[in-house]
Short mmCIF file of C-alpha atoms in Angstrom, two decimals:
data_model
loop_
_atom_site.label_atom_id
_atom_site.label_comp_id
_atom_site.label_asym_id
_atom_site.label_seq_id
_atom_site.Cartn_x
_atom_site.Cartn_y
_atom_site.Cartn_z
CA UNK A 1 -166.66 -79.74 -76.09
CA UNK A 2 -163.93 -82.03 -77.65
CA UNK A 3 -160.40 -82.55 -76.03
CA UNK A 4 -157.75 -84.19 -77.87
CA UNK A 5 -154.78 -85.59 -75.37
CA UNK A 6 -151.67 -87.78 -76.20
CA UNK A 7 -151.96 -90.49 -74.05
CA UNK A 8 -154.62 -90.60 -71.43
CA UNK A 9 -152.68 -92.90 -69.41
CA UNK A 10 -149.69 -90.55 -68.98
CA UNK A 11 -151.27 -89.62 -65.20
CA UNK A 12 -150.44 -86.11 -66.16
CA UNK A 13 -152.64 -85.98 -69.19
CA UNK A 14 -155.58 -87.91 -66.72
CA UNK A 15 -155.12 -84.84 -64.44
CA UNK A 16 -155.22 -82.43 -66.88
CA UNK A 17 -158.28 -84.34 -68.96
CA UNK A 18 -159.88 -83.87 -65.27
CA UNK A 19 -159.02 -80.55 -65.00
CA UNK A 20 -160.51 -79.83 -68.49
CA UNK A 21 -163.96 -81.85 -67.76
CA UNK A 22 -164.73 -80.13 -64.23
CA UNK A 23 -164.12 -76.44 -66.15
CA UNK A 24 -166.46 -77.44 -68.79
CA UNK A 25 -169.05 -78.91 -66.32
CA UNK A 26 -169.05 -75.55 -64.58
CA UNK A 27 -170.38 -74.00 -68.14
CA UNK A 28 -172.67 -76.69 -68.33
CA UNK A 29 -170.60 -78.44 -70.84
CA UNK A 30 -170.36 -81.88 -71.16
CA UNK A 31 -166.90 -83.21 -72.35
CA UNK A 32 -166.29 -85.84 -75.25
CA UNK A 33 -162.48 -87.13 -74.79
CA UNK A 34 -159.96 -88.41 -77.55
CA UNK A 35 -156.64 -90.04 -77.70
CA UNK A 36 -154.03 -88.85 -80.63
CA UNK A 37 -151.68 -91.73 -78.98
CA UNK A 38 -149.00 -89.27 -80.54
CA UNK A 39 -149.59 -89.37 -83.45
CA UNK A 40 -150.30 -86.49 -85.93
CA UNK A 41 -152.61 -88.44 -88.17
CA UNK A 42 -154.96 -89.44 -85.75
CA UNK A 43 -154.89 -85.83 -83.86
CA UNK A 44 -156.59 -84.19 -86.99
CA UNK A 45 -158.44 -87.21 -87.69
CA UNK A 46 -159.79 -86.78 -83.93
CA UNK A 47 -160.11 -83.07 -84.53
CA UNK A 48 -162.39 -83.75 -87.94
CA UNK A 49 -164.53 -86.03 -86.24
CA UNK A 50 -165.37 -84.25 -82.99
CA UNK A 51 -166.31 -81.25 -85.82
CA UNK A 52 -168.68 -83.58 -87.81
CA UNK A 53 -170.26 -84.04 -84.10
CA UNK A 54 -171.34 -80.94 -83.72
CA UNK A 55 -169.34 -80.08 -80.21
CA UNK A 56 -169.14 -76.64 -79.56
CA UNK A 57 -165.16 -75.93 -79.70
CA UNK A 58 -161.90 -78.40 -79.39
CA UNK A 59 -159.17 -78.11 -76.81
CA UNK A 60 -155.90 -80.18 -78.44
CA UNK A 61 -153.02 -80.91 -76.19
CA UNK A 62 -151.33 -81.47 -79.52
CA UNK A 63 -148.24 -84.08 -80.39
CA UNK A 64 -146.72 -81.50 -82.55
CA UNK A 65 -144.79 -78.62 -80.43
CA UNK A 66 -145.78 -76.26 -83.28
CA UNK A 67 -148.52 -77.68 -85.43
CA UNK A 68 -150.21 -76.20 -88.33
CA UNK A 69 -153.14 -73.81 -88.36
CA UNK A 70 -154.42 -75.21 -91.45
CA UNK A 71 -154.63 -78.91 -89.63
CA UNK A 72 -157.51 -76.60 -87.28
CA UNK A 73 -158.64 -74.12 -89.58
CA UNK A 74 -160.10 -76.61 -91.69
CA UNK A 75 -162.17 -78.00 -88.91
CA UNK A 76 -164.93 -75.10 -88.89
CA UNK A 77 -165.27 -75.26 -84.94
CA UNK A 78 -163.38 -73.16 -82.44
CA UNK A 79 -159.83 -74.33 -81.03
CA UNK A 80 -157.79 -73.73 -78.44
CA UNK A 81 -153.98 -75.38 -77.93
CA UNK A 82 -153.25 -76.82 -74.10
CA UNK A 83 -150.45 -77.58 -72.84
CA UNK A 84 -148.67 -75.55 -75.62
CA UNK A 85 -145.62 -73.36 -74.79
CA UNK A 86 -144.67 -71.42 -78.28
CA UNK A 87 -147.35 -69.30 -79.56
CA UNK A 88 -149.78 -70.45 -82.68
CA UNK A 89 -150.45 -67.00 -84.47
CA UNK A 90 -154.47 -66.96 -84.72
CA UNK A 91 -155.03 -69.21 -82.03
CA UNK A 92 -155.36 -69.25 -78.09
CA UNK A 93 -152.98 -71.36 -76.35
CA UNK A 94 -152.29 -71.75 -73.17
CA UNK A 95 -148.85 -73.27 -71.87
CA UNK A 96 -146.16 -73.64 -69.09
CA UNK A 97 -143.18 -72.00 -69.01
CA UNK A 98 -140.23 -74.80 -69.43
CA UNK A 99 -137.30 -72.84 -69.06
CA UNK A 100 -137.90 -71.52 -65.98
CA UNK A 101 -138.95 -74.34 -64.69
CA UNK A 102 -136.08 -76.90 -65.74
CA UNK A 103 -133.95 -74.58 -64.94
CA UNK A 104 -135.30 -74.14 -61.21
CA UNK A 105 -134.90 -77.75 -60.96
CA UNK A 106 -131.55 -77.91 -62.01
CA UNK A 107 -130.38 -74.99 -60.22
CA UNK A 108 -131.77 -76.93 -57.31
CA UNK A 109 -129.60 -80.26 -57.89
CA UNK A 110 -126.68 -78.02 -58.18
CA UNK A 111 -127.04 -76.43 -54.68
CA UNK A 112 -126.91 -79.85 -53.36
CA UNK A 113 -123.55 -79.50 -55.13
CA UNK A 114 -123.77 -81.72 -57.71
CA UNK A 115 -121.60 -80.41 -60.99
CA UNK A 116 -122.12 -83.46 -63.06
CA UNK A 117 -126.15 -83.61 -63.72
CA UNK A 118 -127.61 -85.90 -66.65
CA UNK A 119 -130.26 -85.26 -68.73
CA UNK A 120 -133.25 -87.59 -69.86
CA UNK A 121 -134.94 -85.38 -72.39
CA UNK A 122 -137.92 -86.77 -73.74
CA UNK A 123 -138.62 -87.38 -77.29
CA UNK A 124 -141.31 -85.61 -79.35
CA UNK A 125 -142.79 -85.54 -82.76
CA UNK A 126 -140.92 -83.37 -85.30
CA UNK A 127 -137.96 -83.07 -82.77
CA UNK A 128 -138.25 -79.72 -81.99
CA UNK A 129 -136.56 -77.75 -79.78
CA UNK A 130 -138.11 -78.31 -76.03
CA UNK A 131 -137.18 -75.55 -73.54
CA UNK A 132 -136.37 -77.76 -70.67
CA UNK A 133 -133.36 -78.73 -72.17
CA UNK A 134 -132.79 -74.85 -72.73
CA UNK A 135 -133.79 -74.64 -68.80
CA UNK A 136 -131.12 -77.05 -68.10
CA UNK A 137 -128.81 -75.51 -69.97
CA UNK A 138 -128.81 -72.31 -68.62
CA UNK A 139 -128.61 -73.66 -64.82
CA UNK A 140 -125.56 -75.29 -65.95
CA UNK A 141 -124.07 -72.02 -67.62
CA UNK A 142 -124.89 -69.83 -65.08
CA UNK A 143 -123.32 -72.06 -62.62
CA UNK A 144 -120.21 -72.41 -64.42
CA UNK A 145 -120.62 -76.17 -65.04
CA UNK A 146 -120.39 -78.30 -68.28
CA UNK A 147 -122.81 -79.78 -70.13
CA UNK A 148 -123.46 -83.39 -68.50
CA UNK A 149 -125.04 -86.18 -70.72
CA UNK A 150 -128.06 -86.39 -72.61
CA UNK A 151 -129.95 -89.17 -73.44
CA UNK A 152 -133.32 -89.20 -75.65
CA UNK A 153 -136.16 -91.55 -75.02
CA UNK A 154 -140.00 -91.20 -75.20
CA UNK A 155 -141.77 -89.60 -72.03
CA UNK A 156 -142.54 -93.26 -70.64
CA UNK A 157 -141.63 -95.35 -67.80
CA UNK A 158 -139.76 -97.71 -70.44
CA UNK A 159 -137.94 -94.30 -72.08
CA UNK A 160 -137.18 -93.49 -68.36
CA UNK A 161 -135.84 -97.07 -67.61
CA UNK A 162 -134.07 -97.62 -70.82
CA UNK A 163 -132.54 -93.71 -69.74
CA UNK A 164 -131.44 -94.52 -66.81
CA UNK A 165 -129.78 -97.71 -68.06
CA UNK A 166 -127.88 -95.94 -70.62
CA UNK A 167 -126.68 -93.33 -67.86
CA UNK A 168 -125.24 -95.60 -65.28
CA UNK A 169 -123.39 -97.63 -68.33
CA UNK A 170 -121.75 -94.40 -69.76
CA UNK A 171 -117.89 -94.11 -69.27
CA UNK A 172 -118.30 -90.50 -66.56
CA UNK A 173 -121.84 -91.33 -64.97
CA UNK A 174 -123.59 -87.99 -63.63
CA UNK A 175 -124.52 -87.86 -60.05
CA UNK A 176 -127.68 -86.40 -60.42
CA UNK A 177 -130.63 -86.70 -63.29
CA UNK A 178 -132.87 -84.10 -64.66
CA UNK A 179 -135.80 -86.26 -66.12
CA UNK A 180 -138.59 -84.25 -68.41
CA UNK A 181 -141.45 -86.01 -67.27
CA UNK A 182 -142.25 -88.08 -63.95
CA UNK A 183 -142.67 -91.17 -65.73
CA UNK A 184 -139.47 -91.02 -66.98
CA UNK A 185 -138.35 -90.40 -63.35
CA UNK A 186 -139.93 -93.30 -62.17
CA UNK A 187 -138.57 -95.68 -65.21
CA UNK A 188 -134.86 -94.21 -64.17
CA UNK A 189 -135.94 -95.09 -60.32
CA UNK A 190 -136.36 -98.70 -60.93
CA UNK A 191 -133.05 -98.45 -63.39
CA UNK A 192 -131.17 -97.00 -60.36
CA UNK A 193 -132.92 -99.66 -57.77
CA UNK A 194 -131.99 -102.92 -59.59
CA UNK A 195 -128.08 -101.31 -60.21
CA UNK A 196 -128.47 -101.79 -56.52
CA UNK A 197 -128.16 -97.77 -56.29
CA UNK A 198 -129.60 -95.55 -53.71
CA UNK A 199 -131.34 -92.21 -54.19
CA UNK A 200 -131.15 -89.83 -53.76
CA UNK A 201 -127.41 -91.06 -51.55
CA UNK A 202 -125.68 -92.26 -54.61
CA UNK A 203 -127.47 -90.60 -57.53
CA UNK A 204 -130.28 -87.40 -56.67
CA UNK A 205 -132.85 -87.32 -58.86
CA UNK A 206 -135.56 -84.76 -60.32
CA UNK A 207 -138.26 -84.47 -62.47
CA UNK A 208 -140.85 -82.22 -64.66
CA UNK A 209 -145.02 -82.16 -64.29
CA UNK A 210 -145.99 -82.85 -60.79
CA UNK A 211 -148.55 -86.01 -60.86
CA UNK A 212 -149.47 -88.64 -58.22
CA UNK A 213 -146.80 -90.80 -58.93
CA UNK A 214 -144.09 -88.22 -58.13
CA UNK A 215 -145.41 -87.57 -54.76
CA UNK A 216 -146.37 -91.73 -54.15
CA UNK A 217 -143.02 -93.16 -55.80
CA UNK A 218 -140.08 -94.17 -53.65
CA UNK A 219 -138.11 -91.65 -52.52
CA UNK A 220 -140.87 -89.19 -53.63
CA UNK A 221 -139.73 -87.12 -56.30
CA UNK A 222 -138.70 -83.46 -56.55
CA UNK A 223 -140.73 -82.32 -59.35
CA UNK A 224 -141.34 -78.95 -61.06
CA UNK A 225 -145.32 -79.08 -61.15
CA UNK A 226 -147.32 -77.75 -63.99
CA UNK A 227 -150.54 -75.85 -62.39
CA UNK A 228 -153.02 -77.78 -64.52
CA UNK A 229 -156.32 -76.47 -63.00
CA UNK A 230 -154.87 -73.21 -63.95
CA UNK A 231 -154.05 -74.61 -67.37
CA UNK A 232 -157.79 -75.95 -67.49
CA UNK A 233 -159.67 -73.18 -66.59
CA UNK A 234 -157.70 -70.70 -68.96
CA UNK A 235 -158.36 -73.59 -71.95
CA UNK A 236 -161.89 -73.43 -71.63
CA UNK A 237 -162.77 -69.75 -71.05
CA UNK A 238 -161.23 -69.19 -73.96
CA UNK A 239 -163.13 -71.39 -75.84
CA UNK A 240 -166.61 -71.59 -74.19
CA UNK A 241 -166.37 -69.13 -71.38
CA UNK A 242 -165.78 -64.96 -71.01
CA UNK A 243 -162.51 -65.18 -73.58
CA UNK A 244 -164.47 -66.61 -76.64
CA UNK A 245 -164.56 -64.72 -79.82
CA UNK A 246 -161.69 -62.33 -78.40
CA UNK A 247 -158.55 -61.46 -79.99
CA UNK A 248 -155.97 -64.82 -79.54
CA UNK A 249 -154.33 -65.07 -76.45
CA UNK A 250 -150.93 -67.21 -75.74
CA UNK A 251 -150.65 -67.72 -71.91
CA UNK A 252 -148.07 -68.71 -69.97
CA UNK A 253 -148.32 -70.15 -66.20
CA UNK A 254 -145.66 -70.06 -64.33
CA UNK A 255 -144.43 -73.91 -62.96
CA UNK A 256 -143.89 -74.50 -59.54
CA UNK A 257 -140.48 -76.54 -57.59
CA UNK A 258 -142.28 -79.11 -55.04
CA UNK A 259 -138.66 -80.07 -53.31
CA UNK A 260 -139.02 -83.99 -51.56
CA UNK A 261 -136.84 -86.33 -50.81
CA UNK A 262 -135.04 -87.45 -54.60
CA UNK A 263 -132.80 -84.31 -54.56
CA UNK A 264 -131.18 -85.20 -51.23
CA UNK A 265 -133.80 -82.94 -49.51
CA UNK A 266 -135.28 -84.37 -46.02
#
């Protein structure tokens, strides 16, 4: 089977690209895996190729938060969408659910009493909507708090750094940070470090996906972690396993708080 990922060395991606392979091997699949390096000319270019190989199905952990069926209709080979939280009518996908999530996360910060908590939301192709921005949102809402500041950059150590730079120059800096991804987290952790800030004392800190480097970083980060295994498995019996050539599916797994020491936890 094909897989199509982002960026393979976004640590999340490499754990879910594992997660994907070990699945297959189960079947007695062998996996073949592809880099869109976000962009939505090489993900159906990936797509058409891993077709005209013969593989048995695709898995895409697509660039586009909602992309065209046509893009994988015309690829005459079965497809299923990872990592993929809206639903793509007359396909399976299988997602996470962000608002929960982000929200959890936030709602977290805030019971360490923070009311002023930035966000470093994480740019992606099309600039649609992503629901941990909604999560955060609606932890500040239902806590009675305003809206703190946003700032967009890609979901990257340098977004995270160049994030975290912006933050701590802006007239009201936040005393906390919501980052979308853990390598933003860990960009906005150096950012902090060299401004000669400690976290999570002078600014907490917390973060979405759950890899390695939010449990190895310094302080080790609070994180909302995606279940990928889950995500995995679900992927491939759709496409290969008990769930092929049943009606379309669009699952959603439930993401889980791991609290450390970046929130002010001990």
């Amino acid at each position: 089977i094909g897989l199509v990922i982002p960026d393979n060395s976004n640590p999340f991606f490499s754990l879910l690209a594992h997660a994907v392979e070990e699945a297959a091997a189960e079947r007695g699949y062998a996996l073949v895996l592809t880099n869109s390096d976000g962009n939505v000319a090489k993900e159906r270019r990936n797509v058409r190729n891993l077709a005209a190989r013969q593989v048995d199905g695709v898995i895409v952990s697509s660039v586009l938060m909602e992309p065209g069926a046509a893009d994988f209709e015309s690829a005459e080979v079965p497809v299923v969408l990872l990592n993929h939280s809206a639903e793509a009518p007359g396909f399976n996908s299988v997602g996470v659910d962000l608002v929960a999530g982000a929200r959890a996360a936030v709602e977290h910060l805030i019971g360490h009493g923070h009311t002023r908590i930035a966000l470093a939301m994480g740019t992606n192709t099309g600039n649609y909507y992503d629901g941990r921005e909604e999560g955060w949102l609606q932890a500040l809402a239902g806590a009675g708090l305003p809206e703190g500041p946003i700032v967009r950059t890609p979901f990257t150590r340098e977004g995270g750094y160049a994030a975290g730079k912006r933050l701590l120059a802006g007239a009201e800096r936040p005393t906390a940070i919501f980052a979308t991804s853990d390598l933003q987290a860990v960009g906005i952790l150096r950012a902090l470090h060299e401004a000669g800030l400690s976290v999570p004392k002078d600014m907490a800190l917390a973060s979405f996906d759950g890899s390695a480097e939010a449990e190895y970083s310094w302080p080790p980060l609070t994180t909302v972690r995606q279940p990928a295994k889950a995500m995995a498995e679900a992927a491939v019996n759709a496409l290969i396993g008990t769930g092929r050539g049943n009606t379309p599916e669009h699952l959603i797994f439930p993401a889980d708080l791991q609290v450390r020491q970046s929130c002010g936890c001990p």
